[in-house]
Short mmCIF file of C-alpha atoms in Angstrom, two decimals:
data_model
loop_
_atom_site.label_atom_id
_atom_site.label_comp_id
_atom_site.label_asym_id
_atom_site.label_seq_id
_atom_site.Cartn_x
_atom_site.Cartn_y
_atom_site.Cartn_z
CA MET A 33 -48.25 17.81 38.25
CA SER A 34 -47.05 21.45 38.71
CA LYS A 35 -46.57 23.90 35.96
CA THR A 36 -42.74 24.06 36.28
CA ASN A 37 -42.68 20.04 36.21
CA PHE A 38 -44.68 20.23 33.17
CA GLU A 39 -42.45 22.65 31.31
CA PHE A 40 -39.57 20.86 32.43
CA LEU A 41 -40.92 17.78 30.85
CA ASP A 42 -42.07 19.35 27.50
CA ALA A 43 -38.53 20.96 27.18
CA LEU A 44 -36.97 17.56 27.68
CA GLY A 45 -38.93 15.90 25.44
CA GLN A 46 -38.37 18.59 22.75
CA ILE A 47 -34.65 18.25 23.07
CA ALA A 48 -35.02 14.24 22.74
CA ARG A 49 -36.70 14.81 19.34
CA ASP A 50 -34.64 17.21 17.97
CA LYS A 51 -31.36 15.62 18.70
CA GLY A 52 -32.48 11.84 18.23
CA ILE A 53 -32.10 10.88 21.75
CA SER A 54 -34.52 9.25 23.99
CA VAL A 55 -36.03 10.90 27.17
CA ASP A 56 -34.94 7.80 29.16
CA THR A 57 -31.25 8.38 28.47
CA LEU A 58 -31.35 12.10 29.45
CA LEU A 59 -33.54 11.31 32.64
CA ASP A 60 -30.96 8.64 33.83
CA ALA A 61 -28.14 11.20 32.83
CA LEU A 62 -30.01 13.98 35.08
CA ALA A 63 -30.53 11.52 37.91
CA ASN A 64 -26.43 10.60 37.91
CA ALA A 65 -25.68 14.45 38.12
CA LEU A 66 -28.30 14.88 40.96
CA VAL A 67 -26.90 12.30 42.88
CA ALA A 68 -23.53 13.83 42.45
CA ALA A 69 -25.02 17.38 43.66
CA TYR A 70 -26.77 15.95 46.38
CA LYS A 71 -23.69 14.15 47.89
CA ARG A 72 -21.84 17.49 47.97
CA ARG A 73 -24.06 18.75 50.67
CA PRO A 74 -22.57 18.30 54.19
CA ASP A 75 -25.72 16.46 55.64
CA ALA A 76 -25.96 13.91 52.79
CA ALA A 77 -26.22 10.20 53.21
CA GLU A 78 -23.20 8.08 52.16
CA GLU A 79 -25.35 6.44 49.79
CA ALA A 80 -28.34 7.86 47.56
CA VAL A 81 -30.41 7.36 44.74
CA VAL A 82 -32.45 9.97 42.88
CA THR A 83 -35.80 8.99 40.71
CA ILE A 84 -37.41 11.36 38.58
CA ASP A 85 -40.77 10.17 37.64
CA PRO A 86 -41.17 10.47 33.91
CA ASP A 87 -44.74 11.45 34.09
CA SER A 88 -45.20 13.96 36.76
CA GLY A 89 -41.52 15.08 36.44
CA GLU A 90 -41.35 14.95 40.33
CA ILE A 91 -37.43 14.43 41.61
CA ARG A 92 -37.26 12.83 44.81
CA VAL A 93 -33.51 11.79 46.78
CA TYR A 94 -33.27 8.64 48.85
CA GLY A 95 -30.79 7.99 51.68
CA GLN A 96 -29.74 4.50 51.97
CA GLU A 97 -28.04 2.05 54.33
CA LEU A 98 -26.19 -0.68 53.08
CA ASN A 99 -24.62 -3.68 54.76
CA GLU A 100 -21.43 -5.65 54.12
CA ASP A 101 -22.79 -7.36 51.26
CA GLY A 102 -23.75 -4.18 49.57
CA GLU A 103 -27.59 -4.77 49.99
CA VAL A 104 -29.80 -2.20 51.03
CA VAL A 105 -30.91 -2.49 54.73
CA ARG A 106 -32.89 0.70 55.10
CA GLU A 107 -33.84 3.68 52.74
CA TRP A 108 -35.66 6.95 53.53
CA ASP A 109 -36.61 10.00 51.74
CA ASP A 110 -33.74 12.74 52.04
CA THR A 111 -35.10 15.06 49.38
CA PRO A 112 -33.70 18.63 50.49
CA ASP A 113 -36.16 21.58 50.48
CA ASP A 114 -34.39 23.32 47.94
CA PHE A 115 -33.37 20.57 45.89
CA GLY A 116 -35.68 22.12 42.91
CA ARG A 117 -33.30 24.96 42.47
CA ILE A 118 -30.19 22.52 42.28
CA ALA A 119 -31.98 20.28 39.87
CA ALA A 120 -32.51 23.27 37.74
CA GLN A 121 -29.09 24.41 37.84
CA THR A 122 -27.59 20.91 37.30
CA ALA A 123 -29.95 19.72 34.60
CA LYS A 124 -28.86 22.54 31.92
CA GLN A 125 -25.20 21.61 32.47
CA VAL A 126 -25.95 17.57 32.43
CA ILE A 127 -28.34 17.69 29.40
CA LEU A 128 -26.05 19.74 27.27
CA GLN A 129 -23.01 17.44 27.97
CA ARG A 130 -25.19 14.29 27.27
CA ILE A 131 -26.20 15.68 24.38
CA ARG A 132 -22.68 16.11 22.84
CA GLU A 133 -21.82 12.68 24.34
CA VAL A 134 -24.53 11.04 22.35
CA GLU A 135 -24.07 13.01 19.48
CA ARG A 136 -20.27 11.86 19.11
CA ASP A 137 -21.52 8.09 19.74
CA MET A 138 -24.14 8.33 16.94
CA LYS A 139 -21.73 9.53 14.47
CA TYR A 140 -19.15 7.14 15.48
CA GLU A 141 -21.64 4.47 14.97
CA GLU A 142 -22.51 5.63 11.74
CA TYR A 143 -18.79 5.39 10.19
CA ALA A 144 -17.51 2.42 12.59
CA GLY A 145 -18.25 -0.19 10.21
CA ARG A 146 -17.74 1.60 6.91
CA GLU A 147 -13.92 1.08 6.73
CA GLY A 148 -13.63 -0.07 3.00
CA ASP A 149 -16.04 2.32 2.00
CA ILE A 150 -16.14 5.32 -0.40
CA VAL A 151 -17.39 8.76 0.75
CA THR A 152 -17.81 12.18 -1.13
CA GLY A 153 -16.86 15.23 0.65
CA ILE A 154 -16.18 18.67 0.42
CA VAL A 155 -12.60 20.14 0.68
CA GLN A 156 -12.76 22.65 3.45
CA GLN A 157 -8.85 23.04 4.62
CA THR A 158 -5.65 22.32 2.82
CA ASP A 159 -2.16 22.50 4.08
CA ASN A 160 1.18 20.55 3.68
CA ARG A 161 0.08 18.02 6.13
CA TYR A 162 -3.52 17.14 5.72
CA THR A 163 -6.93 18.04 3.97
CA LEU A 164 -10.08 18.35 5.55
CA LEU A 165 -13.28 16.97 3.64
CA ASP A 166 -16.78 18.00 5.25
CA LEU A 167 -19.01 14.73 4.89
CA GLY A 168 -22.10 16.58 6.35
CA LYS A 169 -22.33 15.77 9.80
CA VAL A 170 -18.60 14.88 10.53
CA GLU A 171 -15.32 15.84 9.07
CA ALA A 172 -12.77 13.52 7.36
CA LEU A 173 -9.03 13.54 7.29
CA LEU A 174 -7.12 13.25 4.21
CA PRO A 175 -3.52 13.15 5.22
CA GLN A 176 -0.32 13.77 2.76
CA ALA A 177 0.73 10.28 2.77
CA GLU A 178 -2.84 9.45 1.09
CA GLN A 179 -2.84 12.01 -1.48
CA VAL A 180 -1.73 11.76 -4.75
CA SER A 181 1.44 13.71 -5.41
CA TYR A 182 0.36 16.10 -8.42
CA GLU A 183 -3.20 16.48 -7.29
CA ARG A 184 -4.30 19.91 -6.01
CA TYR A 185 -7.75 20.34 -3.81
CA GLU A 186 -9.39 23.42 -4.36
CA HIS A 187 -11.55 24.71 -1.44
CA GLY A 188 -15.01 23.85 -2.25
CA ALA A 189 -14.41 20.97 -4.65
CA ARG A 190 -16.47 17.77 -4.17
CA LEU A 191 -13.79 14.56 -3.82
CA LYS A 192 -14.35 11.07 -3.63
CA ALA A 193 -12.20 9.13 -1.15
CA TYR A 194 -11.84 5.83 0.39
CA ILE A 195 -12.20 5.29 3.96
CA VAL A 196 -9.30 3.21 5.45
CA GLU A 197 -9.75 3.63 9.39
CA VAL A 198 -12.57 5.23 11.96
CA ARG A 199 -10.89 6.34 15.10
CA LYS A 200 -13.06 6.86 18.25
CA THR A 201 -11.69 10.28 20.36
CA THR A 202 -13.15 12.44 23.14
CA LYS A 203 -14.03 15.11 20.52
CA GLY A 204 -15.61 12.41 18.20
CA PRO A 205 -15.00 10.42 15.47
CA GLN A 206 -11.70 10.76 13.61
CA ILE A 207 -12.35 9.35 10.01
CA VAL A 208 -9.28 8.80 8.04
CA VAL A 209 -9.36 8.60 4.19
CA SER A 210 -7.25 7.96 1.30
CA ARG A 211 -6.98 8.76 -2.40
CA THR A 212 -4.30 6.19 -3.20
CA HIS A 213 -5.64 3.04 -1.73
CA PRO A 214 -6.54 0.38 -4.59
CA GLY A 215 -9.79 0.26 -2.77
CA LEU A 216 -11.05 3.26 -4.26
CA ILE A 217 -10.23 1.68 -7.83
CA LYS A 218 -12.98 -1.11 -6.62
CA ARG A 219 -15.45 1.06 -5.14
CA LEU A 220 -15.63 3.64 -8.22
CA PHE A 221 -16.07 0.73 -10.50
CA GLU A 222 -19.00 -0.55 -8.18
CA LEU A 223 -20.75 2.77 -8.61
CA GLU A 224 -20.15 2.82 -12.07
CA VAL A 225 -20.80 -0.84 -13.18
CA PRO A 226 -24.15 -2.44 -12.18
CA GLU A 227 -22.71 -5.85 -13.06
CA ILE A 228 -20.13 -5.27 -10.19
CA GLY A 229 -22.58 -4.14 -7.55
CA SER A 230 -25.08 -7.21 -8.22
CA GLY A 231 -22.21 -9.83 -8.14
CA VAL A 232 -22.05 -10.92 -11.54
CA VAL A 233 -18.76 -9.26 -12.38
CA GLU A 234 -15.74 -9.75 -9.69
CA ILE A 235 -12.77 -7.74 -9.66
CA LYS A 236 -10.30 -10.45 -8.59
CA ALA A 237 -7.13 -8.49 -8.19
CA ALA A 238 -5.86 -4.56 -8.47
CA ALA A 239 -2.59 -3.22 -8.92
CA ARG A 240 -2.06 0.57 -8.73
CA GLU A 241 0.56 3.34 -9.06
CA PRO A 242 -1.25 6.21 -7.78
CA GLY A 243 -2.18 9.06 -10.36
CA HIS A 244 -0.38 7.08 -13.46
CA ARG A 245 -1.81 3.93 -14.05
CA THR A 246 -3.91 1.08 -12.49
CA LYS A 247 -4.72 -2.71 -13.72
CA ILE A 248 -7.28 -4.45 -12.44
CA ALA A 249 -8.37 -8.10 -13.30
CA VAL A 250 -11.84 -8.91 -13.59
CA TRP A 251 -14.10 -12.46 -13.65
CA SER A 252 -17.83 -12.90 -14.74
CA ASN A 253 -19.81 -15.39 -12.81
CA ASP A 254 -22.08 -15.58 -16.10
CA PRO A 255 -20.87 -16.73 -19.16
CA ASN A 256 -23.00 -14.66 -21.15
CA VAL A 257 -21.58 -11.67 -19.47
CA ASP A 258 -18.24 -10.44 -20.92
CA PRO A 259 -16.33 -9.00 -17.76
CA VAL A 260 -13.97 -6.67 -19.58
CA GLY A 261 -16.81 -4.88 -21.62
CA ALA A 262 -19.24 -4.51 -18.90
CA CYS A 263 -16.41 -2.64 -17.00
CA VAL A 264 -15.37 -0.77 -20.04
CA GLY A 265 -18.99 0.19 -21.38
CA ALA A 266 -20.11 1.90 -24.46
CA ARG A 267 -17.50 3.51 -26.14
CA GLY A 268 -15.81 3.32 -22.88
CA SER A 269 -18.13 5.45 -21.26
CA ARG A 270 -17.80 3.50 -17.74
CA VAL A 271 -14.11 3.57 -17.48
CA ARG A 272 -13.87 7.01 -18.67
CA MET A 273 -16.01 8.19 -15.67
CA VAL A 274 -13.57 6.28 -13.21
CA THR A 275 -10.78 7.94 -15.22
CA ASN A 276 -12.15 11.25 -14.74
CA GLU A 277 -12.62 11.05 -10.97
CA LEU A 278 -9.00 9.70 -10.63
CA ARG A 279 -8.22 13.11 -12.33
CA GLY A 280 -6.73 11.07 -15.90
CA GLU A 281 -5.20 8.19 -14.25
CA ARG A 282 -5.01 5.24 -16.91
CA VAL A 283 -6.98 2.17 -16.07
CA ASP A 284 -6.19 -1.24 -18.01
CA VAL A 285 -9.12 -3.71 -17.46
CA VAL A 286 -8.04 -7.34 -18.38
CA PRO A 287 -9.76 -10.81 -17.85
CA PHE A 288 -8.77 -12.72 -14.67
CA SER A 289 -7.79 -16.40 -15.26
CA ASP A 290 -6.93 -19.50 -13.13
CA ASP A 291 -4.08 -20.43 -15.32
CA PRO A 292 -1.00 -18.54 -14.26
CA VAL A 293 0.37 -18.43 -18.07
CA GLU A 294 -2.84 -17.02 -19.16
CA LEU A 295 -2.99 -14.49 -16.30
CA ILE A 296 0.48 -13.24 -17.26
CA GLN A 297 0.06 -13.08 -20.63
CA ASN A 298 -3.39 -10.77 -19.92
CA ALA A 299 -1.32 -8.82 -17.58
CA LEU A 300 1.18 -7.62 -19.64
CA ALA A 301 -1.54 -6.42 -22.28
CA PRO A 302 -1.14 -4.22 -24.49
CA ALA A 303 1.88 -6.43 -25.16
CA ARG A 304 1.59 -9.14 -27.03
CA VAL A 305 3.69 -12.45 -25.25
CA ARG A 306 4.86 -15.25 -26.96
CA GLU A 307 5.42 -17.59 -24.39
CA VAL A 308 5.52 -17.76 -20.62
CA ARG A 309 7.99 -20.01 -18.39
CA LEU A 310 7.00 -20.40 -14.90
CA ASP A 311 9.86 -21.52 -11.99
CA GLU A 312 7.45 -22.36 -9.22
CA GLU A 313 10.58 -22.93 -7.04
CA THR A 314 11.66 -19.14 -7.31
CA GLY A 315 8.05 -17.93 -8.07
CA THR A 316 9.55 -16.19 -11.43
CA ALA A 317 7.81 -16.02 -14.57
CA THR A 318 10.30 -15.68 -17.79
CA VAL A 319 8.38 -14.03 -20.52
CA ILE A 320 9.45 -13.89 -24.18
CA VAL A 321 8.18 -11.01 -26.47
CA SER A 322 9.08 -10.33 -29.89
CA ASP A 323 11.81 -7.61 -30.09
CA PHE A 324 9.71 -4.90 -31.34
CA GLN A 325 7.21 -5.77 -28.13
CA LEU A 326 9.77 -5.47 -25.46
CA SER A 327 9.72 -1.83 -24.74
CA LEU A 328 5.83 -2.31 -25.09
CA ALA A 329 5.86 -4.93 -22.40
CA ILE A 330 8.37 -3.26 -20.17
CA GLY A 331 6.88 -0.07 -20.35
CA LYS A 332 7.62 3.41 -19.31
CA GLU A 333 10.48 3.19 -16.56
CA GLY A 334 9.15 -0.45 -16.34
CA GLN A 335 5.55 0.48 -15.03
CA ASN A 336 3.73 -2.17 -17.36
CA ALA A 337 5.74 -5.07 -15.84
CA ARG A 338 5.78 -3.70 -12.22
CA LEU A 339 2.00 -3.52 -12.22
CA ALA A 340 1.78 -6.93 -13.91
CA ALA A 341 4.05 -8.42 -11.17
CA ARG A 342 1.60 -7.30 -8.44
CA LEU A 343 -1.27 -8.17 -10.12
CA THR A 344 -0.35 -11.70 -10.55
CA GLY A 345 1.64 -12.28 -7.70
CA TRP A 346 4.53 -13.73 -9.64
CA ARG A 347 8.21 -11.95 -10.39
CA ILE A 348 8.04 -11.16 -13.96
CA ASP A 349 11.39 -11.36 -16.24
CA ILE A 350 10.60 -10.30 -19.87
CA LYS A 351 13.33 -10.90 -22.72
CA SER A 352 13.17 -10.67 -26.33
CA GLU A 353 13.59 -13.26 -28.89
CA THR A 354 16.86 -12.19 -29.88
CA GLN A 355 18.08 -12.19 -26.01
CA LEU A 356 16.77 -15.50 -25.48
CA ALA A 357 18.61 -16.61 -28.51
CA GLU A 358 21.70 -15.37 -27.34
CA GLU A 359 21.71 -16.78 -24.37
CA GLU A 360 20.97 -20.28 -25.30
CA ALA A 361 23.96 -20.01 -27.54
CA GLY A 362 25.99 -19.60 -25.02
CA GLY A 363 25.46 -16.09 -23.71
CA TYR A 364 27.73 -14.01 -25.35
CA GLY A 365 27.83 -15.25 -28.85
CA ASP A 366 31.52 -16.18 -29.96
CA GLN A 367 33.35 -14.20 -27.51
CA GLU A 368 35.01 -15.92 -24.92
CA TRP A 369 35.57 -14.60 -21.66
CA ALA A 370 38.43 -15.46 -18.74
CA GLU A 371 37.01 -16.67 -15.56
CA GLY A 372 38.47 -14.99 -12.38
CA GLU A 373 38.31 -12.14 -10.69
CA TRP A 374 40.08 -8.91 -9.46
CA VAL A 375 41.74 -8.98 -5.77
CA GLU A 376 44.21 -6.93 -3.68
CA ASP A 377 47.43 -8.48 -3.03
CA GLU A 378 49.55 -7.92 0.34
CA SER A 379 50.78 -4.44 -1.21
CA GLY A 380 47.10 -3.28 -1.68
CA ASP A 381 47.46 -3.25 -5.58
CA LEU A 382 44.80 -5.26 -7.85
CA VAL A 383 46.00 -8.59 -9.29
CA TRP A 384 43.85 -11.19 -11.56
CA LYS A 385 43.31 -14.47 -10.09
CA PRO A 386 41.99 -16.84 -12.37
CA ALA A 387 39.30 -18.82 -11.41
CA GLU A 388 40.72 -22.30 -12.29
CA GLY A 389 43.73 -21.60 -9.98
CA GLY A 390 47.41 -20.46 -10.86
CA GLU A 391 49.49 -17.35 -10.29
CA ALA A 392 47.97 -13.83 -9.80
CA MET A 393 49.22 -11.24 -12.21
CA SER A 394 48.87 -7.42 -11.87
CA ALA A 395 46.79 -5.41 -14.52
CA GLU A 396 50.31 -4.78 -16.42
CA GLU A 397 51.19 -8.14 -16.73
CA TRP A 398 47.87 -9.42 -17.54
CA THR A 399 47.80 -6.86 -20.31
CA HIS A 400 51.36 -7.88 -21.92
CA ALA A 401 50.62 -11.83 -21.49
CA ALA A 402 47.28 -10.91 -23.63
CA GLU A 403 49.19 -9.02 -26.18
CA ASP A 404 51.79 -11.78 -26.39
CA ALA A 405 49.12 -14.56 -26.95
CA ALA A 406 47.71 -12.48 -29.20
CA GLU A 407 50.99 -12.02 -31.29
CA SER A 408 52.06 -15.57 -30.76
CA PRO A 409 53.00 -17.38 -33.93
CA ALA A 410 49.87 -19.82 -33.20
CA ALA A 411 47.77 -17.01 -33.35
CA GLU A 412 49.15 -15.77 -36.81
CA ALA A 413 48.78 -19.41 -38.11
CA GLY A 414 45.02 -19.52 -37.37
CA GLN A 415 45.18 -21.47 -34.12
CA THR A 416 41.90 -21.73 -32.03
CA GLY A 417 41.25 -19.48 -29.34
CA GLY A 418 41.48 -22.34 -26.74
CA ALA A 419 44.90 -23.74 -28.10
CA ALA A 420 46.08 -20.25 -27.90
CA GLU A 421 45.16 -19.61 -24.52
CA ALA A 422 46.73 -22.88 -23.50
CA SER A 423 49.87 -21.75 -25.00
CA ALA A 424 49.89 -18.33 -23.29
CA GLU A 425 49.00 -20.24 -19.83
CA ALA A 426 52.08 -22.83 -20.52
CA ALA A 427 54.45 -19.95 -21.65
CA ALA A 428 53.28 -17.91 -18.16
CA GLN A 429 53.74 -20.85 -16.14
CA ALA A 430 57.06 -22.45 -17.65
CA PRO A 431 60.26 -21.08 -15.81
CA ALA A 432 62.21 -18.91 -17.38
CA SER A 433 65.11 -21.19 -18.16
CA GLU A 434 62.94 -23.44 -20.04
CA THR A 435 60.99 -20.58 -21.92
CA ALA A 436 64.06 -18.83 -23.05
CA PRO A 437 65.45 -20.38 -26.15
CA GLU A 438 68.99 -21.08 -27.09
CA PRO A 439 70.92 -18.74 -29.54
CA ALA A 440 71.35 -21.65 -32.04
CA ALA A 441 67.51 -22.48 -31.63
CA GLN A 442 66.59 -18.86 -32.03
CA GLU A 443 68.84 -18.50 -35.19
CA ALA A 444 67.02 -21.45 -36.65
CA ALA A 445 63.76 -20.19 -36.11
CA ASN A 446 64.72 -17.08 -37.83
CA GLY A 447 65.78 -19.22 -40.93
CA GLU A 448 69.45 -18.87 -40.52
CA PRO A 449 71.72 -21.89 -40.84
CA GLU A 450 73.69 -23.09 -38.17
CA SER A 451 77.47 -22.28 -37.94
CA THR A 452 79.75 -25.33 -37.57
CA GLY A 453 83.48 -26.12 -37.58
CA VAL A 454 82.99 -28.29 -40.58
CA SER A 455 81.25 -25.86 -42.97
CA GLU A 456 83.87 -23.48 -42.05
CA GLU A 457 86.65 -25.95 -43.14
CA ALA A 458 84.92 -26.54 -46.35
CA ASP A 459 84.34 -22.70 -47.54
CA ALA A 460 88.25 -22.53 -46.91
#
């Protein structure tokens, strides 16, 4: 072995050890590059192969002749006299390029199977589109859509994030992380609660409104372990660590249940539920609470009810006991409402069309009819609402000749006696 070949192999081995790449991988890459360099010579064979002896470092080029089936029928040594110089020039470029490729592949393989995992990075760069986190060997991308709206990331701050995607690019792996994904909550609890890491306690469901509030339902596979107590910790120490990492986001831990009624009751905590009625056809759960618990069950801007619905998978309709009693009594208490709708007539004016049929009337006519019904003798005498409405309807539908009383009848109604010829003669 010449001194030059020894130095070449020694340098190649040192590079392989430093970069974590095998010597055979580098030799194969160099051999392929030397074949391309050989074929650029004017007197080169159409087919050739380059061999590099891993022990001596000797480089040989063999020209080949192939038949129609691609089999080698003749092979000869066609190593150029100045091939050592060509090999030296090519080796540096090939080795550096191959090192970069191998490093990219190794970085990708390291993170390729880690979707759904949690990583800790240092904030490097922040703008309106994304934030870059330094994970050590690679950088992670935190897009604006995956950031909590009110959080501000200072340069150099340490941050935990959830891996949602690992992309393979020509410049290396691109790791996309999130601070809003519900999976971040699960991973944080796995770090803080040993029972979850060991599988004794499971997080069955999670619902989150990033930056505001989160609900998780937990289950214990060991009857001697309280799942809620394990997640909360002594004096709330464990859940407090999760809350601090989420920068003040509130976390509610509730026990999971296979019974949907019990699960809904737990999910609406801290509100106390009186009754749950399930409609499996529509997937709706009607929840009845005490009057003073209604606002607590709904939550600020409906937040508690929304999270409970996501956690349980049921549409939740919350009603107070008073509201339920009014609905069961008829919906509107003692007040009766006319059934119908306002529609446009041919002239474009709004008219009232009764639901039970009949002639449509304008708003002015409808108002006068209601006032006449209210001032009618039947209404003054204490006639029931149904009878008064029937009288008003009959009066509205009757012809004018039938509804207008005769003069004599009108006088009789006013309490004046009829004037007849007989009475006049008697007076005379």
